[in-house]
Coordinates of C-alpha atoms in Angstrom, one line a residue:
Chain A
X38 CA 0.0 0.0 0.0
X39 CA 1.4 3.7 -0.5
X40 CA 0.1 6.6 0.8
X41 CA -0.1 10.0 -1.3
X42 CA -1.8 13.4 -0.7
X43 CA -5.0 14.4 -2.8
X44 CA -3.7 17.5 -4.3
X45 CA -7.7 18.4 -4.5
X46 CA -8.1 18.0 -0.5
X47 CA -8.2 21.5 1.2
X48 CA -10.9 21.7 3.9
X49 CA -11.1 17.8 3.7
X50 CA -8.6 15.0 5.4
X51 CA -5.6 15.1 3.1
X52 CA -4.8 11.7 3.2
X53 CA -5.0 9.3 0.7
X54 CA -4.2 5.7 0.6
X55 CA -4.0 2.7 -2.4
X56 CA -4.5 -0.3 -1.6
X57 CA -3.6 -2.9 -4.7
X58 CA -5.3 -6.4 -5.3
X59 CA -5.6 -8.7 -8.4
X60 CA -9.2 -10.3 -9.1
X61 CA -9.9 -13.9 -7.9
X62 CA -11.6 -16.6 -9.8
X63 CA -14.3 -16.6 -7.4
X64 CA -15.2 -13.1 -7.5
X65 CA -16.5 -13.5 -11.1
X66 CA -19.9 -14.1 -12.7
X67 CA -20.7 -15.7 -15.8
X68 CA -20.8 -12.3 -17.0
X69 CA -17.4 -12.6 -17.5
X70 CA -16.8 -10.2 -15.2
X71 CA -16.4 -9.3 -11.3
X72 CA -19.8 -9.2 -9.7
X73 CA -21.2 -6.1 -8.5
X74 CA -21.6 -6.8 -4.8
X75 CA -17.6 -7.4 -4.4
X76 CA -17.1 -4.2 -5.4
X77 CA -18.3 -3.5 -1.5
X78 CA -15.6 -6.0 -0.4
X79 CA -12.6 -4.2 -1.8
X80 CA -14.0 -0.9 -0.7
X81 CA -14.0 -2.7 2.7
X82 CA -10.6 -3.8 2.4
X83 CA -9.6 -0.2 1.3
X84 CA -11.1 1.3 4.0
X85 CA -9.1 -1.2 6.5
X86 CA -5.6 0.1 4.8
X87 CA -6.5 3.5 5.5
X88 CA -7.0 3.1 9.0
X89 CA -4.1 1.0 9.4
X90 CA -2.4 4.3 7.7
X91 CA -3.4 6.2 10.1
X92 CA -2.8 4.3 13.0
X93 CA -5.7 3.0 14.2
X94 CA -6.1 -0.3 12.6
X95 CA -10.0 -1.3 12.9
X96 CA -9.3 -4.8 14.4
X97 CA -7.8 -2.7 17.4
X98 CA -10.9 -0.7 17.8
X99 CA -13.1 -3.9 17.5
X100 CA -11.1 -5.0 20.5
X101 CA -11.6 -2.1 22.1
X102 CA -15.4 -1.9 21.9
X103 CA -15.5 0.4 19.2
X104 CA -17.6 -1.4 16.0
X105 CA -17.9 0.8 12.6
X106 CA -21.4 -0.8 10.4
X107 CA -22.4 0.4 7.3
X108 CA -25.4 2.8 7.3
X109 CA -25.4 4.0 4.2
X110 CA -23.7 2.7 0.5
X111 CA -23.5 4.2 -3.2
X112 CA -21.8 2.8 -6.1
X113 CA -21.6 3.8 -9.9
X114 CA -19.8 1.1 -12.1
X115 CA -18.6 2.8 -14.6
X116 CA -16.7 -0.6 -16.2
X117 CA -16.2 -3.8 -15.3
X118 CA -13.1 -5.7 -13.8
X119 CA -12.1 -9.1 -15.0
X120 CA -10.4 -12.5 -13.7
X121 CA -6.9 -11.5 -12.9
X122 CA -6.9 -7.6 -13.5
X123 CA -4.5 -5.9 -11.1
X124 CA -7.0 -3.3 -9.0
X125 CA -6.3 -0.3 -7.3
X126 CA -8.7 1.2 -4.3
X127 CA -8.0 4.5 -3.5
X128 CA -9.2 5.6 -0.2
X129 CA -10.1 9.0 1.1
X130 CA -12.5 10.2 4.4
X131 CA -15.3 12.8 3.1
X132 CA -17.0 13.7 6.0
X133 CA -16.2 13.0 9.8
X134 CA -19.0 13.8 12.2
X135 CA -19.8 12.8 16.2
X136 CA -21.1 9.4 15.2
X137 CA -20.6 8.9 11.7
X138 CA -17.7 8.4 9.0
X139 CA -17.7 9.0 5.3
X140 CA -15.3 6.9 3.7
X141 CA -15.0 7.7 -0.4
X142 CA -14.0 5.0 -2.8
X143 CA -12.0 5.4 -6.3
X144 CA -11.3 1.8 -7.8
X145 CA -9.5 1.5 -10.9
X146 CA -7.9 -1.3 -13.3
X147 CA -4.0 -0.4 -12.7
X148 CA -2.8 -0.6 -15.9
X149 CA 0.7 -0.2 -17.0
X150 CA 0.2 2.8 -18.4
X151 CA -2.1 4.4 -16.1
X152 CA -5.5 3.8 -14.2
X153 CA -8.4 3.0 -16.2
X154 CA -11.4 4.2 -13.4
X155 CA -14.1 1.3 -13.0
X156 CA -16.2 2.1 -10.3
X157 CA -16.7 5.2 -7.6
X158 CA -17.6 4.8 -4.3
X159 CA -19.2 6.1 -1.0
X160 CA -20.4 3.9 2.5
X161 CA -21.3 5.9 5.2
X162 CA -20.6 4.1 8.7
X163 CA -22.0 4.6 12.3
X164 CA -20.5 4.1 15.3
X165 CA -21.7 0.9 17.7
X166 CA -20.7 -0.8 21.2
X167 CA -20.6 -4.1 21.4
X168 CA -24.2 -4.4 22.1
X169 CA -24.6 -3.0 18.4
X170 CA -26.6 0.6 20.0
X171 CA -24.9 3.9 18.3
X172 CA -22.3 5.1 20.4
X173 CA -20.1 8.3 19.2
X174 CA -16.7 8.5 18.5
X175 CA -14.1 9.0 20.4
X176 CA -13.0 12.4 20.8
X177 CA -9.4 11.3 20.1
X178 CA -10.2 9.2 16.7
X179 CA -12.0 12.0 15.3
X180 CA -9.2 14.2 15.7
X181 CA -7.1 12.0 14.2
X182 CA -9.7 11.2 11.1
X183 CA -10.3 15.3 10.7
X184 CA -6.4 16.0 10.2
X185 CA -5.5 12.7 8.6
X186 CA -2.9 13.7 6.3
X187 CA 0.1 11.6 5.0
X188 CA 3.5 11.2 7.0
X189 CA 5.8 13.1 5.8
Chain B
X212 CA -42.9 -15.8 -3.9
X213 CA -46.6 -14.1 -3.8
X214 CA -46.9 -11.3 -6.1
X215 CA -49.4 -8.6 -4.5
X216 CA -50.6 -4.9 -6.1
X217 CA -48.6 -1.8 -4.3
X218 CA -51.3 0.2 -3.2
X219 CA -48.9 3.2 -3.9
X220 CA -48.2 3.0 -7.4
X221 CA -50.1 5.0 -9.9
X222 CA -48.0 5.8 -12.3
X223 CA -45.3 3.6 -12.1
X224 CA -45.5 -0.4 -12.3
X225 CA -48.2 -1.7 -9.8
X226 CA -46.3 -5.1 -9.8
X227 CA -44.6 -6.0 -6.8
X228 CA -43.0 -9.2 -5.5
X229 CA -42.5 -10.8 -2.6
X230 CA -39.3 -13.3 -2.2
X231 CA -38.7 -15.4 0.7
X232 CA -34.9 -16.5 1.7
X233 CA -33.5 -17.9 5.7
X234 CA -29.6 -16.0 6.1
X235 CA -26.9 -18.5 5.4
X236 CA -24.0 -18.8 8.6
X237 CA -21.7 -17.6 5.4
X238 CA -23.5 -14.3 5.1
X239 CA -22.8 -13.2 8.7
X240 CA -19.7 -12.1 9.7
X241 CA -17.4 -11.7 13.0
X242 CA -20.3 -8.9 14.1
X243 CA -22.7 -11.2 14.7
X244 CA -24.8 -9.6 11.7
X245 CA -25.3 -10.4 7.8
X246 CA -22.3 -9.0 5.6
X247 CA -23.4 -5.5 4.0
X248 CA -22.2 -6.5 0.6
X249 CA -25.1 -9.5 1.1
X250 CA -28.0 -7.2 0.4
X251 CA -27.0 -6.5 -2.7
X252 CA -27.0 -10.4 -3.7
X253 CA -30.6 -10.7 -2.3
X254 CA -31.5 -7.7 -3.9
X255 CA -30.7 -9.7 -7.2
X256 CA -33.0 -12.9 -6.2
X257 CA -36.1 -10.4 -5.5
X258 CA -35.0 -9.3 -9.0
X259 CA -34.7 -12.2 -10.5
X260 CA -37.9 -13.5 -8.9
X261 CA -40.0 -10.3 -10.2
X262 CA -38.8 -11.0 -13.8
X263 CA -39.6 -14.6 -13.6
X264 CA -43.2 -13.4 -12.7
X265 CA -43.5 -11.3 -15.5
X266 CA -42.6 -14.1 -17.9
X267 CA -39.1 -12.7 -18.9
X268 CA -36.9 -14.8 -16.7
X269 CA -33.2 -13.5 -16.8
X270 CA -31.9 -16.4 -17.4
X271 CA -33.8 -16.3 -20.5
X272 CA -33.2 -13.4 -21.9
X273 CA -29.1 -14.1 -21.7
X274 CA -29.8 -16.9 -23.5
X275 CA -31.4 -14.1 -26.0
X276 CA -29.0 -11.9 -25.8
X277 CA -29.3 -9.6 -23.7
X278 CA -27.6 -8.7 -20.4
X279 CA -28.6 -6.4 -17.4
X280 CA -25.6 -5.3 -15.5
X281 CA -25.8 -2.9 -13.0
X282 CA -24.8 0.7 -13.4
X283 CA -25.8 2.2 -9.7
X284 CA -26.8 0.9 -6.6
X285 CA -27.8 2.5 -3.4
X286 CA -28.5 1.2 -0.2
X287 CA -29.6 2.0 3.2
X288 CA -29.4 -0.3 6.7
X289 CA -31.6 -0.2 9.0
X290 CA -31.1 -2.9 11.0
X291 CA -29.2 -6.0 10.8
X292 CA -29.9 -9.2 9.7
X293 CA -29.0 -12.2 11.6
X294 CA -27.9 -16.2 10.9
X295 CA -31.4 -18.5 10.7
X296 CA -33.6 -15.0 10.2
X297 CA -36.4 -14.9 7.9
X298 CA -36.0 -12.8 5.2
X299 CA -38.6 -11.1 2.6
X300 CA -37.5 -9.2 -0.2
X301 CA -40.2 -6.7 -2.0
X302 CA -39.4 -6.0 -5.5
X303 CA -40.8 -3.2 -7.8
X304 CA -40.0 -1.2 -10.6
X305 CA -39.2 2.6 -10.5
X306 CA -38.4 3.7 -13.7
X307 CA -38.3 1.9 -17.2
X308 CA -36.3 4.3 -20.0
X309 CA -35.3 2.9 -23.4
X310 CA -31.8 1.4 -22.4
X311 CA -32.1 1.0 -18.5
X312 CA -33.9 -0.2 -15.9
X313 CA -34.6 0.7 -11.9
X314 CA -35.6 -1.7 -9.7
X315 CA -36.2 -0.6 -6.1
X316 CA -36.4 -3.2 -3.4
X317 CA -37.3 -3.7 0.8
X318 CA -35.4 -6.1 2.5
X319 CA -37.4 -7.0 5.8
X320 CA -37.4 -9.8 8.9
X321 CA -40.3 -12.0 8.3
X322 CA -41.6 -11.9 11.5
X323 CA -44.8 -13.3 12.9
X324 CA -46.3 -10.0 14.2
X325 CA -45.3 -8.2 10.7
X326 CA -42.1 -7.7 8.5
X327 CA -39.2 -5.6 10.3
X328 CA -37.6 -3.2 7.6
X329 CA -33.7 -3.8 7.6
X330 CA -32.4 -2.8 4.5
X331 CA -34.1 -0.2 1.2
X332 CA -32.0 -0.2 -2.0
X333 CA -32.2 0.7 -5.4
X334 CA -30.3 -0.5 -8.6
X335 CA -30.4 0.6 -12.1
X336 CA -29.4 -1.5 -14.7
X337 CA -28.5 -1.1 -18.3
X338 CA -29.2 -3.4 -21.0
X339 CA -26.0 -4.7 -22.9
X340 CA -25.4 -6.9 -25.5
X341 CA -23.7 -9.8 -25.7
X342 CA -19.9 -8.0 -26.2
X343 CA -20.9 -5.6 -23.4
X344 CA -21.9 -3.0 -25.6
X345 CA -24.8 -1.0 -24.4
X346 CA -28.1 -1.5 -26.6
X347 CA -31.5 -1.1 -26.0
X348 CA -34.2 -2.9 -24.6
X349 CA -36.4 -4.4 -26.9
X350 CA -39.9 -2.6 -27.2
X351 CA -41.5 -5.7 -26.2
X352 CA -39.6 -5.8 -22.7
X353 CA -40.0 -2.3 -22.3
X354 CA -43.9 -2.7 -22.7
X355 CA -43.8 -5.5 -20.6
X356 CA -42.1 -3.8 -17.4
X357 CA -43.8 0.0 -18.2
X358 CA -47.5 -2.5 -17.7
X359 CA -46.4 -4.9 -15.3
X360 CA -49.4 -5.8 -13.3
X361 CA -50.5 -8.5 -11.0
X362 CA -51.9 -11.8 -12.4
X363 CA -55.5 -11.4 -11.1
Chain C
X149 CA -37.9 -29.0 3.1
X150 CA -38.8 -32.4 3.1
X151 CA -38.2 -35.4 5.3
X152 CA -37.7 -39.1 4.6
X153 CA -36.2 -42.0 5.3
X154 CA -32.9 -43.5 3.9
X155 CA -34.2 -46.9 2.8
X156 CA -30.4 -47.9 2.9
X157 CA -29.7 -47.0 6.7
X158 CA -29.9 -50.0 9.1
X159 CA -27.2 -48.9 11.8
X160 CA -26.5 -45.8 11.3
X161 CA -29.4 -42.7 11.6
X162 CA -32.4 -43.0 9.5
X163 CA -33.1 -39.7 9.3
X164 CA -32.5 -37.9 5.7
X165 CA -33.9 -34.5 4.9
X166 CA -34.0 -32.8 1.3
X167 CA -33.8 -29.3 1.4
X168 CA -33.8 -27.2 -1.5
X169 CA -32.5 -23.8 -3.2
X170 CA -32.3 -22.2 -6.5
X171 CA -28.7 -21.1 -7.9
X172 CA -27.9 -18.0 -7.7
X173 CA -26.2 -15.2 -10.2
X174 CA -23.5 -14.6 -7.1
X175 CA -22.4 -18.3 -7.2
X176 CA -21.9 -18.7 -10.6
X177 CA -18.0 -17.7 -12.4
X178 CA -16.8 -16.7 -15.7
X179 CA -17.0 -20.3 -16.5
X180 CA -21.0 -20.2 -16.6
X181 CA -21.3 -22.7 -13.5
X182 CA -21.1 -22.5 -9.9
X183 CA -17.7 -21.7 -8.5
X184 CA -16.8 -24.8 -6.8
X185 CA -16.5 -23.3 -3.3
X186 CA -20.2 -22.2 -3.2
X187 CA -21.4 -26.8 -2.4
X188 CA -19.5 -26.3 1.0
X189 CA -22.3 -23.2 1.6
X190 CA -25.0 -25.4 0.0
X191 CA -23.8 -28.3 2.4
X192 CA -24.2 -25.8 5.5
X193 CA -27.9 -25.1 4.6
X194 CA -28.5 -29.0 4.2
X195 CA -26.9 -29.7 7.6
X196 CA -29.1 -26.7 9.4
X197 CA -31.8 -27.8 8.2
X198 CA -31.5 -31.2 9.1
X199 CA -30.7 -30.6 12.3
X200 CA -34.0 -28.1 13.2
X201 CA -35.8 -31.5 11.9
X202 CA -34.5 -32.8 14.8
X203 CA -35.3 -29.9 17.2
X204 CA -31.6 -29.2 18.1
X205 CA -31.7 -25.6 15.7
X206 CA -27.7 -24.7 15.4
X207 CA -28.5 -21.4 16.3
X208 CA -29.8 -22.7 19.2
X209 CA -26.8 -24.3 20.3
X210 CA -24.8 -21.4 20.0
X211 CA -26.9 -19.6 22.0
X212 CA -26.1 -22.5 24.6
X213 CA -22.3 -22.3 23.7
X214 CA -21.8 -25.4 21.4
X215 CA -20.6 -24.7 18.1
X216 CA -19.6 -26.8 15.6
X217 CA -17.0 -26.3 13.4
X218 CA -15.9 -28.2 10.6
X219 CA -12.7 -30.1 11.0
X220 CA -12.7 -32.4 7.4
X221 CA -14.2 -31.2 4.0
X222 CA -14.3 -33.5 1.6
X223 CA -16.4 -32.6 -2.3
X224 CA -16.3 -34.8 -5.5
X225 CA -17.9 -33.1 -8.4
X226 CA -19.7 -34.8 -10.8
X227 CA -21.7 -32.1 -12.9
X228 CA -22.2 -28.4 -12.6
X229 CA -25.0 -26.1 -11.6
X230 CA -26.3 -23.1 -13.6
X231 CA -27.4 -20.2 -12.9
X232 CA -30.9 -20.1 -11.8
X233 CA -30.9 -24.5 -11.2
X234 CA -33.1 -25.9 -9.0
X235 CA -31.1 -27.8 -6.6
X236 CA -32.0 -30.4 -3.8
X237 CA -29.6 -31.1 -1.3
X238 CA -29.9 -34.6 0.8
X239 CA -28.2 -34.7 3.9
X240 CA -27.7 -37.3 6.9
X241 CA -25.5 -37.9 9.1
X242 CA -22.8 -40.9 9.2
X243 CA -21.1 -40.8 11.8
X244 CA -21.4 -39.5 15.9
X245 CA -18.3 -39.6 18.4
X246 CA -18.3 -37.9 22.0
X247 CA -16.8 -35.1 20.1
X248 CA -17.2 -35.1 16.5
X249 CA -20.2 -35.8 14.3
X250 CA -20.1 -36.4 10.4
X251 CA -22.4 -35.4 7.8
X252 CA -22.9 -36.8 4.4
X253 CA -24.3 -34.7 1.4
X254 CA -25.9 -35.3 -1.7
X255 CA -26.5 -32.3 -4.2
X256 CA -28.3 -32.7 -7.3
X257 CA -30.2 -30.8 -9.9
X258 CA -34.1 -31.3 -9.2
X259 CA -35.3 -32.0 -12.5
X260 CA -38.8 -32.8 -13.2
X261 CA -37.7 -36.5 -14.1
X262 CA -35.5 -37.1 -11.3
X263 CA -32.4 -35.3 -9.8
X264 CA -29.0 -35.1 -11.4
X265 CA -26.6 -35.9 -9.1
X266 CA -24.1 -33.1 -8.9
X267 CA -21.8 -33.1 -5.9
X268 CA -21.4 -35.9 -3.2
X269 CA -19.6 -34.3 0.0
X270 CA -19.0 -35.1 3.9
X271 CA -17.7 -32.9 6.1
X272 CA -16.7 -34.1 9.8
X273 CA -17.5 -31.1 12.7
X274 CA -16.0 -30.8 15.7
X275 CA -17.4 -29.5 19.0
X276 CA -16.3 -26.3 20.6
X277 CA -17.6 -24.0 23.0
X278 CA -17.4 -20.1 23.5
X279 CA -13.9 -19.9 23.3
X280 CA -13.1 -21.9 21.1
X281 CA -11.8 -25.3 22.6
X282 CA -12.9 -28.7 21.9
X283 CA -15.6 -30.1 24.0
X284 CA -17.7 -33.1 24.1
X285 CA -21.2 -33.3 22.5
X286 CA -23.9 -32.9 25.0
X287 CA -25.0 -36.5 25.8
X288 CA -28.5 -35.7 24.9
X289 CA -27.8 -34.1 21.8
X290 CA -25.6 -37.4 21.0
X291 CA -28.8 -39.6 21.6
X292 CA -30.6 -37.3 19.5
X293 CA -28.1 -37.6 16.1
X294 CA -27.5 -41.2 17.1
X295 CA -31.0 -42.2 16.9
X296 CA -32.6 -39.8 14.1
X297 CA -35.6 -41.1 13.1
X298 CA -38.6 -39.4 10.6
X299 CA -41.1 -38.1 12.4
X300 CA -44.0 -40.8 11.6
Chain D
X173 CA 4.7 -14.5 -4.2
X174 CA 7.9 -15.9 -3.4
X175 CA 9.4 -19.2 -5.3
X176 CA 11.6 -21.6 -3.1
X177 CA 12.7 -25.3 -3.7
X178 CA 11.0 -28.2 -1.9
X179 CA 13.6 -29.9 -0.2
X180 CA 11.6 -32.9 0.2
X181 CA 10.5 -33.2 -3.6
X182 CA 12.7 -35.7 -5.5
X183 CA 9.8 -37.3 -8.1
X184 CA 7.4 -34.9 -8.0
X185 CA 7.5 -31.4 -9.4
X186 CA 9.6 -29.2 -6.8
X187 CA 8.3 -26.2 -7.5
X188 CA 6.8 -24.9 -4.4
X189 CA 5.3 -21.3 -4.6
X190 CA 4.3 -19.0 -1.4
X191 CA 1.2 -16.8 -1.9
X192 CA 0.5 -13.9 0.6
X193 CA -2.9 -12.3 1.5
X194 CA -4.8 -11.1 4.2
X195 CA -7.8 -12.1 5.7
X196 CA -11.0 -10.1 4.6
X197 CA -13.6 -8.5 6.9
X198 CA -16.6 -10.1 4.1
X199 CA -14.4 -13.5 4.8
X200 CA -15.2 -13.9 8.6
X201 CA -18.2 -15.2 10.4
X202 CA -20.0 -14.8 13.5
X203 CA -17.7 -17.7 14.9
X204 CA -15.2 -14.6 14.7
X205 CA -13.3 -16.8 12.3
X206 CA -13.0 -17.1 8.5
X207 CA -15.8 -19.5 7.2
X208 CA -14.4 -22.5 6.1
X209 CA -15.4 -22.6 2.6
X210 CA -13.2 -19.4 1.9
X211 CA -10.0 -21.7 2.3
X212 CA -10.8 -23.3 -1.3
X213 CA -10.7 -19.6 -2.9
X214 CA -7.3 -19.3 -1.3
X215 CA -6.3 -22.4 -2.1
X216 CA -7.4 -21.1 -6.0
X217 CA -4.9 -17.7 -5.4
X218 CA -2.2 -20.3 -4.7
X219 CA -3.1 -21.9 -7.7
X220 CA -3.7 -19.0 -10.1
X221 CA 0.2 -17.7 -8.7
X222 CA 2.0 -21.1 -9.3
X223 CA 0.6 -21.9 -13.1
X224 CA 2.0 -17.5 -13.4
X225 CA 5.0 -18.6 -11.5
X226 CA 5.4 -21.5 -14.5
X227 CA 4.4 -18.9 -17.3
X228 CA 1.4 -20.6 -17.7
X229 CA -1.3 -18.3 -16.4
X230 CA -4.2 -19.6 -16.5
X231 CA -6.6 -16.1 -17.7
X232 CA -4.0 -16.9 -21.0
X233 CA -5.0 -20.7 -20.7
X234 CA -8.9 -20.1 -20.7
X235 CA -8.2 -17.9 -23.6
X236 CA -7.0 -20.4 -25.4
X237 CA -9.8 -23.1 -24.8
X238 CA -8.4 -24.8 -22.1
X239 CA -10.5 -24.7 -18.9
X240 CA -9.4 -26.8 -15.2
X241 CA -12.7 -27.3 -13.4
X242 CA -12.0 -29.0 -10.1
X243 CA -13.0 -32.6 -10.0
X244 CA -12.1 -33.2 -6.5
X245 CA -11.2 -31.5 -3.0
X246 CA -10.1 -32.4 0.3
X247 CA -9.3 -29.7 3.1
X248 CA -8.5 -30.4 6.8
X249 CA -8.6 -27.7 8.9
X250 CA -6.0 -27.5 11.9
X251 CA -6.7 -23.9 13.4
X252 CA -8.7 -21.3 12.5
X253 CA -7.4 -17.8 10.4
X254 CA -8.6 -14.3 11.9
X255 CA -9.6 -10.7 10.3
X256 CA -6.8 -9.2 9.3
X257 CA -4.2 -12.3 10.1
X258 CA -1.5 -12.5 7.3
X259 CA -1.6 -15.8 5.4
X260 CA 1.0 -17.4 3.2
X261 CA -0.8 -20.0 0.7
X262 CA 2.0 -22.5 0.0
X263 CA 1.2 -24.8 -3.5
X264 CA 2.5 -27.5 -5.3
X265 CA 2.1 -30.3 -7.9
X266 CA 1.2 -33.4 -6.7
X267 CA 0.5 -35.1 -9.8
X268 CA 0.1 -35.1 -13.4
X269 CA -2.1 -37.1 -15.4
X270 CA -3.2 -36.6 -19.1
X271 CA -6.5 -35.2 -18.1
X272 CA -6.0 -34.3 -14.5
X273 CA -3.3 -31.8 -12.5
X274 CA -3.8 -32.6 -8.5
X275 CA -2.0 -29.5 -6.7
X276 CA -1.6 -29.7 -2.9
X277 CA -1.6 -26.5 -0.3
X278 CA -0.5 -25.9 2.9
X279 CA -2.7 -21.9 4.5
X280 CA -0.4 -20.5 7.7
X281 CA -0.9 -18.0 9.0
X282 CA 2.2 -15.7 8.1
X283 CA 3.6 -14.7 11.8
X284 CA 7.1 -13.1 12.8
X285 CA 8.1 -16.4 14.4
X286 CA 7.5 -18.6 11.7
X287 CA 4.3 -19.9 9.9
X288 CA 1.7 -21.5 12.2
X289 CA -0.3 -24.2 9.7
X290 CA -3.8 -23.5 9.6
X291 CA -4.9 -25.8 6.7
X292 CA -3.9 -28.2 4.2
X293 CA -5.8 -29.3 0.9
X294 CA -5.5 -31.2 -2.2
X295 CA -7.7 -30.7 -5.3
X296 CA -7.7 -32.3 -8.5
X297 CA -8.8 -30.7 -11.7
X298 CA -9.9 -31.9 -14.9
X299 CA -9.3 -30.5 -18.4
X300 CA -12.1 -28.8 -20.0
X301 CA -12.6 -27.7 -23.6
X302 CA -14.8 -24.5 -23.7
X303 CA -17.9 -26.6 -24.0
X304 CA -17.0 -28.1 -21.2
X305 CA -16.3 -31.9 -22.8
X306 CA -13.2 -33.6 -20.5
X307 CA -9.8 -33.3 -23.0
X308 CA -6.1 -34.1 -22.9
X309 CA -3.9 -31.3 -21.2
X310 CA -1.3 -30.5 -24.3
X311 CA 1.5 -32.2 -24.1
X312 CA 3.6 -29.3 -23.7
X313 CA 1.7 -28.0 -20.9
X314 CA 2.1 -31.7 -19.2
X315 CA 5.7 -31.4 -19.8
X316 CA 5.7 -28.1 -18.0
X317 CA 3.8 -29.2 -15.3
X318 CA 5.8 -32.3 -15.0
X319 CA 9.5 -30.5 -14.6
X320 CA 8.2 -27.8 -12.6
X321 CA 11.4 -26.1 -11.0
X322 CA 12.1 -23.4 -9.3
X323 CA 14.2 -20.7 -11.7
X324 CA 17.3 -19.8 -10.7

């Protein structure tokens, strides 16, 4: 994974991760192509990378009692992926708020000579204790998701 | 699956579906809940269930020629599903144009005492041909989803 | 789902249930059938359902802090499944220890003139409890899969 | 991926190729652990990297009208794999037949200390023309298979 600023990011986290992965068999349809609901997998695994970036990797919050569920998804598929196509999922936070987190999605077929964009991305997630009622954030993690920015 | 009028629609397709599915123990994952990504796949079942009722089974129209792949989907949770639930899925159309489709759907807990509304979604889908090349939907189709009305 | 009895069983449990599921567009890959994986799923529905025929619901158990998790998979295919199949799966069990208990699967396409055998499978589980170590079958619950019967 | 001799391969093919991945949120269950039928689409990744590793990739292979449908599997599962856990997928040939390739994998999870075994499978796939009629692997792609060594 590497980690890059959004040159377009001024009043927004500045961070921006890519996380890369090749298409499995599996994730296919007969289509030909990658089915639509994996799409939400590897925005999933983006979104893990990114928190990992910033150092606070989400199976850490889990332990701690701190659960992030989806509330909220959109997708546009623009073009498919196929069996074996190296992917790139690049990761950025779009809104934070008390109780909520917008994570923003840009996945793209990483082709040698430059991305070809397949499908843009949005989930919204909610804070939950382990009892699965909304909790908020803590104040420290929403500090650090407000200023996230890359290390220098 | 039970196919019963929407008492809402007027000007849009007064056809709606009802598909009935129990959670898998692969949907759920280490939350104790059904994988968000999973909606979408059910969400495809009430779709393919609706078409079935209309007489133009997908699997069909492949066989034809003619693919529907989705182009945008949106979804909202609710609540959460859980392993061994009951699950109805209500299916109806929201907008017919000449080379794409909408399908809305409501994802609910069968319960005894009434379904429990987890998950809303939408997805529109666009009519390809067999190479992937956008096309239209034939007239016939089109006629048959603008009308689509319950069997009396 | 339906129950009946295995006219081959003399010492081992009686008991065989059929349940049944149609194929869905997620589980089928680029080479037009289902991905191979997707039997061990269609084994778990089998294996839940045969065991609420005998009133000992695995979600149940969990609740009570048995799980059971499989220790041995073992699949030979003999014919794919398409897209939108309808597919029986017949399940019963072959084998109970103090600790283990193995279930046998047959999967086949439920054609109007008789199922198509697809898949043959057995997978041996092993009992755990909340944390995760083995534990031995309730000796109730061993009298139960030991003498499974159809209800008359 | 990493290629490495096997020191105990003298007959067999000793190429022996390391895949690396990480375990998926969408991969877990509500046991907390990865559901067990994910192990056979790692033990396809493995796969998919050693045929690259031999320059036969098999996206080129389908391409070219030759399709491996698995015919057989057998997994035993040691310990379980976690969210996030590192895994290495180590694969290798078994056998090879005129018709059939059996590969053989060992799934550890990847730790600083050394590999902890979580899994270990076998399947065995048959050759498929693209209408899915059994044929003879070509001889040169036997021969590959057959002298599979690790480049220098």
């Amino acid at each position: 994974m590497t980690l890059h600023p959004d040159p377009d990011a001024a009043d927004r986290a500045a961070l921006r991760t890519t996380s890369r992965l090749r298409v499995r068999y599996a994730e296919t349809d007969q289509m030909g192509v990658v089915y639509h609901a994996n799409y939400l997998v590897w925005c999933d695994i983006g979104r893990t990378e990114y928190m990992r970036a910033l150092g606070a990797a989400y199976a850490d919050l889990e332990r701690d009692g701190l659960f992030l569920a989806v509330a909220d998804a959109a997708l546009r598929y623009h073009a498919p992926a196929r069996y074996d196509d190296l992917i790139r999922v690049d990761t950025w936070i779009e809104r934070v708020q008390s109780r909520t987190i917008t994570f923003a999605y840009e996945i793209s077929r990483d082709d040698p000579d430059g991305p070809v964009r397949l499908v843009t991305a949005t989930t919204r997630l909610v804070a939950l204790d382990r009892n699965g009622r909304p909790r908020t954030l803590p104040a420290s993690l929403q500090e650090i998701f407000r200023h996230a920015r890359p290390t220098p």
